[in-house]
Short mmCIF file of C-alpha atoms in Angstrom, two decimals:
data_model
loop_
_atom_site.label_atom_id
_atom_site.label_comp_id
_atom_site.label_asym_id
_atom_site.label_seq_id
_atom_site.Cartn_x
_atom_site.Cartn_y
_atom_site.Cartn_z
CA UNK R 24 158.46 12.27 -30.69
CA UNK R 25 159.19 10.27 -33.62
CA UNK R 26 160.88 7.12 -32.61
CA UNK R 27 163.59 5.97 -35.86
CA UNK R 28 165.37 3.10 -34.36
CA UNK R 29 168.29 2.03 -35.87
CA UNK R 30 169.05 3.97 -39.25
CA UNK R 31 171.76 3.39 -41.91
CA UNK R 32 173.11 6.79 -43.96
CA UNK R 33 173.85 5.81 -47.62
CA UNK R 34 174.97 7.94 -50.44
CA UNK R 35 173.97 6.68 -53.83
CA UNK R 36 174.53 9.25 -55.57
CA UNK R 37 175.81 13.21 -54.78
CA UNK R 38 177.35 14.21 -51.72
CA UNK R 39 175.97 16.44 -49.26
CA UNK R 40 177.87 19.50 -47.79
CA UNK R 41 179.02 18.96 -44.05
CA UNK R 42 176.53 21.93 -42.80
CA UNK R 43 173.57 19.80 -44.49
CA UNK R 44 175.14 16.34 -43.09
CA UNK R 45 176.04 17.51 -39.61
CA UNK R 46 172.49 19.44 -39.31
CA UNK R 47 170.49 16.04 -40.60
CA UNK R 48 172.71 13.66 -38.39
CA UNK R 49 171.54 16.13 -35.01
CA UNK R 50 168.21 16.22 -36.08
CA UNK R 51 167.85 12.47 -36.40
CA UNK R 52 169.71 12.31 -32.47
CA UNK R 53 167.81 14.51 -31.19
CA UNK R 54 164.55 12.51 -32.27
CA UNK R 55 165.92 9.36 -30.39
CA UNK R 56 167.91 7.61 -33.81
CA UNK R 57 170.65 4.92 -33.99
CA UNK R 58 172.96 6.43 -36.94
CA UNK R 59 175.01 4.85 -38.29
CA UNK R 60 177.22 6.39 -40.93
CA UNK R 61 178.35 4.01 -44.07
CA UNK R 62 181.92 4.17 -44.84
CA UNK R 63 182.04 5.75 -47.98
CA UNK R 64 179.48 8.66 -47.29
CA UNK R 65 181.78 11.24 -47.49
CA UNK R 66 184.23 9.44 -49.47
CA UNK R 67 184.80 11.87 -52.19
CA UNK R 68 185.24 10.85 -55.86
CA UNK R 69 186.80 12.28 -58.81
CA UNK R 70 183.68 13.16 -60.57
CA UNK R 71 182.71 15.90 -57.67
CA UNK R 72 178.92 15.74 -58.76
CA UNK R 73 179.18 11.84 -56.86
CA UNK R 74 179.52 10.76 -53.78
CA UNK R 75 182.33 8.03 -54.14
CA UNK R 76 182.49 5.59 -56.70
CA UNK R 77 179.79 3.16 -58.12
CA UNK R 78 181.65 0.24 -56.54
CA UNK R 79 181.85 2.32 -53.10
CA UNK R 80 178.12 3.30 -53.19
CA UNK R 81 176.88 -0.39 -53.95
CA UNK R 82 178.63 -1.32 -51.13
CA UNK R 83 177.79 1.08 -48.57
CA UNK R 84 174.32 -0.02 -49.33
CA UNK R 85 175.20 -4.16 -49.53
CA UNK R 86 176.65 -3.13 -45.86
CA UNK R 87 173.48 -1.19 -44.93
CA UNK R 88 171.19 -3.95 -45.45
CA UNK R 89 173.24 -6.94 -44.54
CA UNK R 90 173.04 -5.05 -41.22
CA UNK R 91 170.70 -7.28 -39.06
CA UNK R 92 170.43 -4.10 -36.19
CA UNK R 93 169.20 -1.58 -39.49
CA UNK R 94 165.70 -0.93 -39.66
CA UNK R 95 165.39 2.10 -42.33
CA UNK R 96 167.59 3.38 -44.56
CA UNK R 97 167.83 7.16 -45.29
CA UNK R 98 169.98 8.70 -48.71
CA UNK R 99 171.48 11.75 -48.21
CA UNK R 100 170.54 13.49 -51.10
CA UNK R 101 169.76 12.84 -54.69
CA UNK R 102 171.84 14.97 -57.74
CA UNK R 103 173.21 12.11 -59.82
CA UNK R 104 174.31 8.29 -59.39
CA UNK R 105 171.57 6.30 -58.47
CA UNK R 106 171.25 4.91 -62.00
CA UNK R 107 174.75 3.74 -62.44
CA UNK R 108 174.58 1.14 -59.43
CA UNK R 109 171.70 -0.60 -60.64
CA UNK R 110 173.75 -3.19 -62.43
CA UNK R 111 176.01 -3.48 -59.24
CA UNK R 112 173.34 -4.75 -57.07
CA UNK R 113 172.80 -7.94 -55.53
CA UNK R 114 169.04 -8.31 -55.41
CA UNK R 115 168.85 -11.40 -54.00
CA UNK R 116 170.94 -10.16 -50.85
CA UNK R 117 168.52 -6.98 -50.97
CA UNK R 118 164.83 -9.67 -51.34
CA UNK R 119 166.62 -11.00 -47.60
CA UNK R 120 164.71 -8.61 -45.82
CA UNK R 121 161.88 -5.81 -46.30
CA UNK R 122 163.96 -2.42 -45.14
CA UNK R 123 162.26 0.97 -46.01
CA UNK R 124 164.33 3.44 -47.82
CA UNK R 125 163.73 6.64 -48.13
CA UNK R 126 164.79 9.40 -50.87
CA UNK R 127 163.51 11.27 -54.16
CA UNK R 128 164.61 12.97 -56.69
CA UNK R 129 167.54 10.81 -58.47
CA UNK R 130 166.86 8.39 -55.92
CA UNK R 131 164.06 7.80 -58.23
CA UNK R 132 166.62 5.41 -59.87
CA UNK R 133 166.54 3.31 -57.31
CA UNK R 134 162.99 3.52 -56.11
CA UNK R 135 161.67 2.31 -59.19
CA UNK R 136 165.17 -0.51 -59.61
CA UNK R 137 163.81 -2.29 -56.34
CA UNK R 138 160.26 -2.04 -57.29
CA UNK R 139 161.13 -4.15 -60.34
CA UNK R 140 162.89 -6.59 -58.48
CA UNK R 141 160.85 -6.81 -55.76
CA UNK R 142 163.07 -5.78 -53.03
CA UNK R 143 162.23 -3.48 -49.87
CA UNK R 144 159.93 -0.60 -49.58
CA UNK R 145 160.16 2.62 -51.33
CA UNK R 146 159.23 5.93 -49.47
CA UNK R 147 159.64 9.11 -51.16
CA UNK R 148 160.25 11.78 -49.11
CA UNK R 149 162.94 14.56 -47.65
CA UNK R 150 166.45 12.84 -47.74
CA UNK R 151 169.54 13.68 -44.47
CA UNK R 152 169.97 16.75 -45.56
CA UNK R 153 166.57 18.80 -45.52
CA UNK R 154 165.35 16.67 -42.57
CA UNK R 155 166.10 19.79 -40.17
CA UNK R 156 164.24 22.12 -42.24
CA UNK R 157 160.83 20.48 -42.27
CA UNK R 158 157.82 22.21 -40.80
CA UNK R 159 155.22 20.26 -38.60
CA UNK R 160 153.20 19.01 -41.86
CA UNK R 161 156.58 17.76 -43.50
CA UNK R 162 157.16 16.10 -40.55
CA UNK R 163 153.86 14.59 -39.99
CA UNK R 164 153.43 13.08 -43.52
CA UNK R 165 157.09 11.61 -43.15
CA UNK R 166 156.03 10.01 -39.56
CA UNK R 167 152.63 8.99 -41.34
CA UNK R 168 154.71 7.12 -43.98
CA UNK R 169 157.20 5.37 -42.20
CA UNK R 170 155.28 4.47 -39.24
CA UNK R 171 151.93 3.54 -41.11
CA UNK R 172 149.75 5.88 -39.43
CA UNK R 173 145.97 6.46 -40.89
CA UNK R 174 146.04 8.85 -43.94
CA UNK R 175 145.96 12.07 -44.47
CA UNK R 176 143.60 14.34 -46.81
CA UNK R 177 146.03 16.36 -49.18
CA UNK R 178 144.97 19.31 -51.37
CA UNK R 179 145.70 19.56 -55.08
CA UNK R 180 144.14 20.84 -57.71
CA UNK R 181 141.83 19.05 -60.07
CA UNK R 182 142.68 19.04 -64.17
CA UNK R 183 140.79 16.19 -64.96
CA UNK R 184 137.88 14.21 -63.07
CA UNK R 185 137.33 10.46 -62.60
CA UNK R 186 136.18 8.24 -60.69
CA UNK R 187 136.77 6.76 -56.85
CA UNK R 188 139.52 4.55 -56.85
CA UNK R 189 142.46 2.75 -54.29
CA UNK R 190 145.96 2.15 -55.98
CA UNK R 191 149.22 2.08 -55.00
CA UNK R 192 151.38 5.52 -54.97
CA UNK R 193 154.46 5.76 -57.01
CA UNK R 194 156.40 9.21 -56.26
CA UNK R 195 158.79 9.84 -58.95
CA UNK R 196 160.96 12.43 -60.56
CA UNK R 197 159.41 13.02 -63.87
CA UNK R 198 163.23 13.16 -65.57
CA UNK R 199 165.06 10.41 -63.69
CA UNK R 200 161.74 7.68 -64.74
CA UNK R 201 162.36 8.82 -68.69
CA UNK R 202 166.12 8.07 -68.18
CA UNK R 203 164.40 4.54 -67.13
CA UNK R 204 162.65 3.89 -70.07
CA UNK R 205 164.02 0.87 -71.87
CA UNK R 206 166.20 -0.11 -69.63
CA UNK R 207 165.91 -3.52 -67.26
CA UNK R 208 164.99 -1.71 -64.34
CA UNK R 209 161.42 0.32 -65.54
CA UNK R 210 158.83 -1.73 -63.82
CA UNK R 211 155.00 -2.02 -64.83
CA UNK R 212 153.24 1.15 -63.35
CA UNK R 213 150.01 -0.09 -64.64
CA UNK R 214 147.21 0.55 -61.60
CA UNK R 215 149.06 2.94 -60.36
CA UNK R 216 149.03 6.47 -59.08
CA UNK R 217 151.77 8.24 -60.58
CA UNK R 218 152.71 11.70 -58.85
CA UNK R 219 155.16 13.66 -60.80
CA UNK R 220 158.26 16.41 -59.63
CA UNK R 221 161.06 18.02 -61.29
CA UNK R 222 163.56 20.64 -60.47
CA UNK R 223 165.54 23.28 -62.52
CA UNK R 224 164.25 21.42 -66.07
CA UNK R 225 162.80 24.07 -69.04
CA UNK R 226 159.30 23.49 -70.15
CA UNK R 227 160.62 22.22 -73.67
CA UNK R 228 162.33 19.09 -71.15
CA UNK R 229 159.35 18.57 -68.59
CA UNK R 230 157.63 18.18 -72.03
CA UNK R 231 160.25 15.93 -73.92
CA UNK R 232 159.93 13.33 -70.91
CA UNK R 233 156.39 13.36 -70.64
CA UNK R 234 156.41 12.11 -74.18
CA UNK R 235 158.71 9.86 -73.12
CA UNK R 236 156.48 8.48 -70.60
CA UNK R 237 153.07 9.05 -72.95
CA UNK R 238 154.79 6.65 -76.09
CA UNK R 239 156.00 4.06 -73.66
CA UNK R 240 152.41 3.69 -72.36
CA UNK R 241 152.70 4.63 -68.74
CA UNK R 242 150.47 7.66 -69.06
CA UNK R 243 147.88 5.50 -70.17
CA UNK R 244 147.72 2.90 -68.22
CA UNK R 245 148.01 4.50 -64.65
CA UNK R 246 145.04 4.82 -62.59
CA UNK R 247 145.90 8.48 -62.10
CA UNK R 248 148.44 11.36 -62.22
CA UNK R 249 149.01 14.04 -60.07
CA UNK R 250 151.64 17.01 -60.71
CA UNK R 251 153.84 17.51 -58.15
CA UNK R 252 156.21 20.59 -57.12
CA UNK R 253 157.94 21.68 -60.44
CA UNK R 254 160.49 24.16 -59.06
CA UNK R 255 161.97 26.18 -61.31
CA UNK R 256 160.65 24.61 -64.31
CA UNK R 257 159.21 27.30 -66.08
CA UNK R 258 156.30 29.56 -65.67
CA UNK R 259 153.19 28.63 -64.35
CA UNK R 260 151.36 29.16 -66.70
CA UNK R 261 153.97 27.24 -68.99
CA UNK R 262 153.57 24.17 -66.92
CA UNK R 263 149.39 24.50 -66.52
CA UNK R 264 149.40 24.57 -70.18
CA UNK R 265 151.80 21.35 -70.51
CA UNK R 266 149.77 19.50 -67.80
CA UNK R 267 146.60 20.20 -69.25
CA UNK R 268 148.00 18.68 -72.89
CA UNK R 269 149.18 15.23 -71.03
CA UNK R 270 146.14 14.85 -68.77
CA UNK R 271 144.32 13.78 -71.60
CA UNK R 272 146.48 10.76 -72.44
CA UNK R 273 145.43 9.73 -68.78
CA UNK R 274 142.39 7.69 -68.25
CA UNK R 275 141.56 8.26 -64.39
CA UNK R 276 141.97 11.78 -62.52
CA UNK R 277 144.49 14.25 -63.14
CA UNK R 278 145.62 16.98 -60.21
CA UNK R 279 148.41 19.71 -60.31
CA UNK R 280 149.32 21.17 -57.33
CA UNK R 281 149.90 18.15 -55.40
CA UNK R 282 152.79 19.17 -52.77
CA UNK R 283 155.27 16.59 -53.36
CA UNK R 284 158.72 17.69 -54.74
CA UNK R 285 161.62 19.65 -54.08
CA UNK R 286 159.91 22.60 -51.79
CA UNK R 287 160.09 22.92 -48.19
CA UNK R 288 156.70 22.35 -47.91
CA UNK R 289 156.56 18.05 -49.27
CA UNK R 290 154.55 15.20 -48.46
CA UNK R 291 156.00 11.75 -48.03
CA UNK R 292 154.73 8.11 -49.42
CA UNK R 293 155.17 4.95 -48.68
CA UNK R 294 155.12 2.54 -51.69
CA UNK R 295 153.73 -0.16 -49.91
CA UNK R 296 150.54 1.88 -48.56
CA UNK R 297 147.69 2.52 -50.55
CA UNK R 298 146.23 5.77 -51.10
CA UNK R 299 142.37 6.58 -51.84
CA UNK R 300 141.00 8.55 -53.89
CA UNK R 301 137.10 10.06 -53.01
CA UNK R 302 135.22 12.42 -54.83
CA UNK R 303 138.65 13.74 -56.42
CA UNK R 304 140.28 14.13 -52.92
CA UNK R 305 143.73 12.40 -52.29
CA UNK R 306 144.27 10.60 -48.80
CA UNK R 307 147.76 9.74 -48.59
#
């Protein structure tokens, strides 16, 4: 049994269906969690695609981590928002203490937002509402990242060979870091081992933010890239034939294939924990 401790729900940016929230809050009793639900969760806004309002959501997670009793924080569920709080946060109150939050897709946003300013610990993986779906291996990677347990051999799919290397994990949604570009809150990925996922996007727009990525330098200066899950993005034979074209701005290894993303089936990873690369196998 997994043991959580105390955990804070936040909503940065959509809001999760009651079936989905009441089915992630039992599943996170039932494994022996403290929950504790932030006030403007299930708020409602105007805009129905958000949660509550910018101001509502930056304070739910002010709240969350001012909370001396809160030792992870868990979104419940990405859509869009998470890029309109960034300029609402306090990141001094956030560099107070190293809290683990967990999230992907437009939580992305603000994954990459506290990596910049050097605030808490990033770990991509299934948000409140699919945590009641996961099979054993979801739920063993997700343990394995928050808890810091030895790593894991995953399976993916070579493009492009290079050599052994150790670097740091950044799990992003490929469309949500374009939006970043330019903006004050794209870190430095240099060194880094970028691992890509998208949902519902044509090929034409995996493609346009790719180039995004490749003219802003971040293709070329990671240690390696590794496809994730691309559901419902197209073909795959439309997306092998994309990957293929942007492995080549990449220096180190490529993969595809790597199960990160929006299926049921999804590894979790810890910013803070770095993952090794051997003979073209990933241990994460």
């Amino acid at each position: 049994m997994m043991i959580w401790g105390n955990i804070a729900i936040i909503a940065p940016a959509g809001r999760l269906d009651s079936e989905k929230f009441d089915s992630g809050i039992g599943w996170l009793k039932r494994h022996g969690a403290q929950v504790t639900v932030m006030p403007n969760v299930l708020g409602g806004a105007e805009e129905k695609y958000l949660s509550a309002s910018a101001e509502a959501r930056v304070a739910d997670l002010h709240s969350a981590w001012g909370n001396p009793e809160t030792d992870l924080i868990i979104c419940t569920r990405g859509g869009f928002g998470s890029a309109q709080i960034l300029s609402l946060i306090d990141w001094a109150l956030l560099r107070s203490r190293d809290i683990p939050l967990l999230g992907l897709s437009d939580i992305t946003a603000l994954h990459l937002a506290m990596f910049k300013n050097g605030v808490g610990t990033p770990v991509s993986g299934p948000m409140l509402g699919r945590l009641a779906e996961m099979d054993d291996f979801t739920g063993d990677s997700l343990k394995r990242a928050i808890s810091g347990a030895e790593p894991q051999k995953i399976i993916a799919t070579p493009l492009q060979h290079g050599a052994n290397f150790e670097a740091f994990p950044r799990a992003l949604n490929l469309t949500i870091a374009a939006s970043l570009c330019g903006t004050p809150f794209m870190p430095d990925l240099s060194g880094t081992l970028l691992i890509l996922e998208d949902i519902a996007e044509p090929p034409y727009k995996i493609e346009r933010a790719l180039t995004q990525l490749q003219q802003c330098g971040i293709l070329g200066q990671c240690a390696g890239l590794a496809f994730g899950q691309f559901t419902d993005c197209g073909t795959e034979a439309e997306l092998e034939h994309i990957f293929r074209k942007y492995a080549s701005e990449v220096k180190g290894p490529v993969w595809s294939g790597f199960p990160f993303g929006h299926e049921a089936v999804t590894v979790s990873l810890n910013w803070a924990r770095l993952v090794r690369v051997e003979n073209m196998a990933i241990f994460a």
